[in-house]
């Protein structure tokens, strides 16, 4: 047995002849760390650490005091400077901590800078405002981004500055800068559909969107109103007008989904694509083509760069006298800038543009365009300007794929440079085109494989699913995108000012029709693999492992392998956590009982909410409730839910009798909802717990008499005198969606409730605590639900 030296006598006694070479291991680790630093890989972790600080700040349940960030940042900055020439390792450790605090400060500054006012509760009002920009929503509908100037009937006390409204009635589209008025239904952005899922209010807050909704009918133009004269707004308005004109021209030239697809690739207006095609692209793993991302920007800039360089190379004298490569890079940079401007400043386009700009500018200084340093620099710029982007799947998936591809390219280049070149017998002659084609297809295969694997962990975390046949779909369509769609689209855009774009746009449309056909064919295979809601630590551990594997070059990167293994072990463990017994949406309109089978109180559950529930908890399709019409007395009284008129004793007696009979019927069919339209639904669980979902707040008290759990969004009281657990609208507004665990008993004290938002008080959740009736913020949660959320049960 080989001897490993150790300075521990006890270990020597236990293992005679065996020691532990700690000193040798430490030396190897130091040597590898020094090698990483010597190759400049330390810089690659600067955006990682800054982004980590920003992410930590965003996930905190409450805003930390500014001094708690600024003071440590100052102290660690000074300590880093003092240790610069003393101990290199101490200096690096202090510098790393400084970067983390810098990320926290950037996140706080961005949040202060935005200060978006989010609407506190749904309201129907008459709005007046200036259209900031518009987007087609398909079927003659338009979505307007409106800067509010006034509200009336009622006047909103905390009005948002910008709202997004859908105009469903057919009308002549309004132009940016016009002032419109109309009756509209406004709602705050949705919170998480379940605890741990995406909070849409977070993204809306940082995008400046305070409410979403729709117009009742078509809005009317307000005469005599002049658009804002601010130069920045005027310039932005003109850019959006140009964007809309380009998108309209493309859709008129290329009809159908192919035209909408082409307009999305050029201008990022995606809402005109039909739901069928959008779903096919998503299931087949081709949805990334629709967004203006790194792929589109790289293809457009790359095609322009190569084309311009080849054209300039035809003039021998000019090519010898001038730096053709740098001129082509400058032209490609201008083209990429124009592409970004007409994309509507989409987040994915901004990120792709910055990455491409850094790579093209590197050409000016004779530096390698494709390198991890350029990727890191691009990420650092984006995090510095908008650190909230790091929390979204778009940022994470984009940089994960880019870093993995560049790292893979570096490994392949190093391998190719080290091996001895031996001429292959078929690289010349008649078989040369076949070999070239094989290399091209192999490159697409490897690129798609690396891109798919690198983004898998983020797809699992954010979308709870994986595309089983995404690799096959990407291999099939990438030649079309690379050689037909993007070149034709680029030439068409260059010729559009001269009116010569139609043939090239139609060729682009033919290519996209083929892409759509492939997407629908692959989607027909199925392959949409559900991953379910992940463990809270899954994303952090998996990202740490991925970063080490992608950014390091020595064997230190192998540390990422056990981290990735641990992440997938956490994922496996998360799928074995018992499901909750009851799900309640944040508005109380949708309730699901997770038995066998799943049952809901809606004949057609809202797709937006229930689709998230299905993907997160891997649920089957629900069974429909049993609905029964009202009796004669109830039919005349109950449908007017919003009237606020009290019910007379005769109606209340009829309600009590009817609800009691419905409870008996529900007890005979355990696990299935029994509903009276616009009044209530009842279901009995396997534990014998009766659950009542009461739409009419006037009969919530009767629900307390019949059931042990009462979900009544319009109830005017917070607790049931019967001791039943009441969840009303005030509670749901503060807690968000709920998961109720009955724990196999009908004893309320042993139940547990998980809330999506109960412990959070951040600027993007502040609107949940505003009481417009009292014009103040109230953070209290009614006692019974609060006790179950805190696991006290008492």
mmCIF file of N, CA, C and O in Angstrom, residues 288-301 339 352 356 398 402 447 474 478 481-482 486:
data_model
loop_
_atom_site.group_PDB
_atom_site.id
_atom_site.type_symbol
_atom_site.label_atom_id
_atom_site.label_comp_id
_atom_site.label_asym_id
_atom_site.label_seq_id
_atom_site.Cartn_x
_atom_site.Cartn_y
_atom_site.Cartn_z
ATOM 1 N N UNK A 288 -36.638 29.944 -28.647
ATOM 2 C CA UNK A 288 -35.544 30.919 -28.545
ATOM 3 C C UNK A 288 -35.309 31.656 -29.859
ATOM 4 O O UNK A 288 -34.712 32.738 -29.886
ATOM 5 N N UNK A 289 -35.748 31.084 -30.980
ATOM 6 C CA UNK A 289 -35.543 31.734 -32.277
ATOM 7 C C UNK A 289 -36.413 32.979 -32.391
ATOM 8 O O UNK A 289 -36.035 33.949 -33.050
ATOM 9 N N UNK A 290 -37.572 32.972 -31.740
ATOM 10 C CA UNK A 290 -38.507 34.083 -31.879
ATOM 11 C C UNK A 290 -37.934 35.360 -31.265
ATOM 12 O O UNK A 290 -38.025 36.449 -31.836
ATOM 13 N N UNK A 291 -37.332 35.233 -30.088
ATOM 14 C CA UNK A 291 -36.787 36.409 -29.404
ATOM 15 C C UNK A 291 -35.503 36.855 -30.078
ATOM 16 O O UNK A 291 -34.729 36.039 -30.586
ATOM 17 N N UNK A 292 -35.286 38.163 -30.086
ATOM 18 C CA UNK A 292 -34.020 38.700 -30.606
ATOM 19 C C UNK A 292 -32.975 38.467 -29.524
ATOM 20 O O UNK A 292 -32.865 39.218 -28.559
ATOM 21 N N UNK A 293 -32.229 37.402 -29.693
ATOM 22 C CA UNK A 293 -31.268 36.989 -28.680
ATOM 23 C C UNK A 293 -29.884 36.907 -29.311
ATOM 24 O O UNK A 293 -29.639 37.403 -30.410
ATOM 25 N N UNK A 294 -28.979 36.244 -28.603
ATOM 26 C CA UNK A 294 -27.613 36.138 -29.095
ATOM 27 C C UNK A 294 -27.519 35.450 -30.436
ATOM 28 O O UNK A 294 -26.692 35.816 -31.285
ATOM 29 N N UNK A 295 -28.376 34.440 -30.676
ATOM 30 C CA UNK A 295 -28.341 33.731 -31.955
ATOM 31 C C UNK A 295 -28.654 34.673 -33.102
ATOM 32 O O UNK A 295 -27.901 34.751 -34.086
ATOM 33 N N UNK A 296 -29.773 35.406 -33.008
ATOM 34 C CA UNK A 296 -30.167 36.296 -34.096
ATOM 35 C C UNK A 296 -29.142 37.404 -34.309
ATOM 36 O O UNK A 296 -28.778 37.721 -35.448
ATOM 37 N N UNK A 297 -28.689 38.009 -33.215
ATOM 38 C CA UNK A 297 -27.730 39.106 -33.339
ATOM 39 C C UNK A 297 -26.405 38.608 -33.898
ATOM 40 O O UNK A 297 -25.789 39.279 -34.745
ATOM 41 N N UNK A 298 -25.954 37.430 -33.465
ATOM 42 C CA UNK A 298 -24.691 36.891 -33.959
ATOM 43 C C UNK A 298 -24.779 36.549 -35.439
ATOM 44 O O UNK A 298 -23.854 36.823 -36.216
ATOM 45 N N UNK A 299 -25.899 35.960 -35.854
ATOM 46 C CA UNK A 299 -26.058 35.624 -37.268
ATOM 47 C C UNK A 299 -26.118 36.888 -38.124
ATOM 48 O O UNK A 299 -25.470 36.970 -39.174
ATOM 49 N N UNK A 300 -26.906 37.874 -37.673
ATOM 50 C CA UNK A 300 -27.028 39.103 -38.456
ATOM 51 C C UNK A 300 -25.689 39.823 -38.561
ATOM 52 O O UNK A 300 -25.248 40.206 -39.654
ATOM 53 N N UNK A 301 -25.016 40.019 -37.421
ATOM 54 C CA UNK A 301 -23.734 40.718 -37.434
ATOM 55 C C UNK A 301 -22.676 39.900 -38.166
ATOM 56 O O UNK A 301 -21.855 40.448 -38.914
ATOM 57 N N UNK A 339 -30.119 47.223 -35.639
ATOM 58 C CA UNK A 339 -30.958 46.069 -35.295
ATOM 59 C C UNK A 339 -31.492 46.210 -33.869
ATOM 60 O O UNK A 339 -32.676 45.953 -33.609
ATOM 61 N N UNK A 352 -27.923 40.834 -26.068
ATOM 62 C CA UNK A 352 -27.232 40.316 -27.250
ATOM 63 C C UNK A 352 -26.411 41.414 -27.921
ATOM 64 O O UNK A 352 -25.293 41.170 -28.399
ATOM 65 N N UNK A 356 -22.379 41.427 -28.530
ATOM 66 C CA UNK A 356 -21.839 41.542 -29.882
ATOM 67 C C UNK A 356 -20.982 42.789 -30.027
ATOM 68 O O UNK A 356 -19.937 42.764 -30.705
ATOM 69 N N UNK A 398 -29.314 32.936 -21.447
ATOM 70 C CA UNK A 398 -28.502 33.507 -22.518
ATOM 71 C C UNK A 398 -27.021 33.417 -22.195
ATOM 72 O O UNK A 398 -26.215 32.945 -23.004
ATOM 73 N N UNK A 402 -24.043 31.072 -23.837
ATOM 74 C CA UNK A 402 -22.896 31.735 -24.456
ATOM 75 C C UNK A 402 -21.597 31.307 -23.789
ATOM 76 O O UNK A 402 -20.606 30.986 -24.470
ATOM 77 N N UNK A 447 -23.051 22.237 -31.114
ATOM 78 C CA UNK A 447 -23.511 23.538 -30.622
ATOM 79 C C UNK A 447 -24.881 23.420 -29.967
ATOM 80 O O UNK A 447 -25.117 23.964 -28.873
ATOM 81 N N UNK A 474 -33.629 21.600 -33.314
ATOM 82 C CA UNK A 474 -32.615 22.610 -33.600
ATOM 83 C C UNK A 474 -31.692 22.172 -34.731
ATOM 84 O O UNK A 474 -31.307 22.987 -35.578
ATOM 85 N N UNK A 478 -31.609 24.773 -37.898
ATOM 86 C CA UNK A 478 -30.509 25.727 -37.896
ATOM 87 C C UNK A 478 -29.921 25.993 -39.273
ATOM 88 O O UNK A 478 -29.552 27.138 -39.575
ATOM 89 N N UNK A 481 -32.231 28.584 -40.708
ATOM 90 C CA UNK A 481 -32.073 29.893 -40.076
ATOM 91 C C UNK A 481 -30.766 30.547 -40.532
ATOM 92 O O UNK A 481 -30.733 31.756 -40.833
ATOM 93 N N UNK A 482 -29.699 29.753 -40.605
ATOM 94 C CA UNK A 482 -28.376 30.310 -40.898
ATOM 95 C C UNK A 482 -28.199 30.689 -42.357
ATOM 96 O O UNK A 482 -27.539 31.699 -42.666
ATOM 97 N N UNK A 486 -32.022 34.288 -41.978
ATOM 98 C CA UNK A 486 -31.291 35.488 -41.574
ATOM 99 C C UNK A 486 -30.635 36.214 -42.747
ATOM 100 O O UNK A 486 -30.712 37.448 -42.817
#
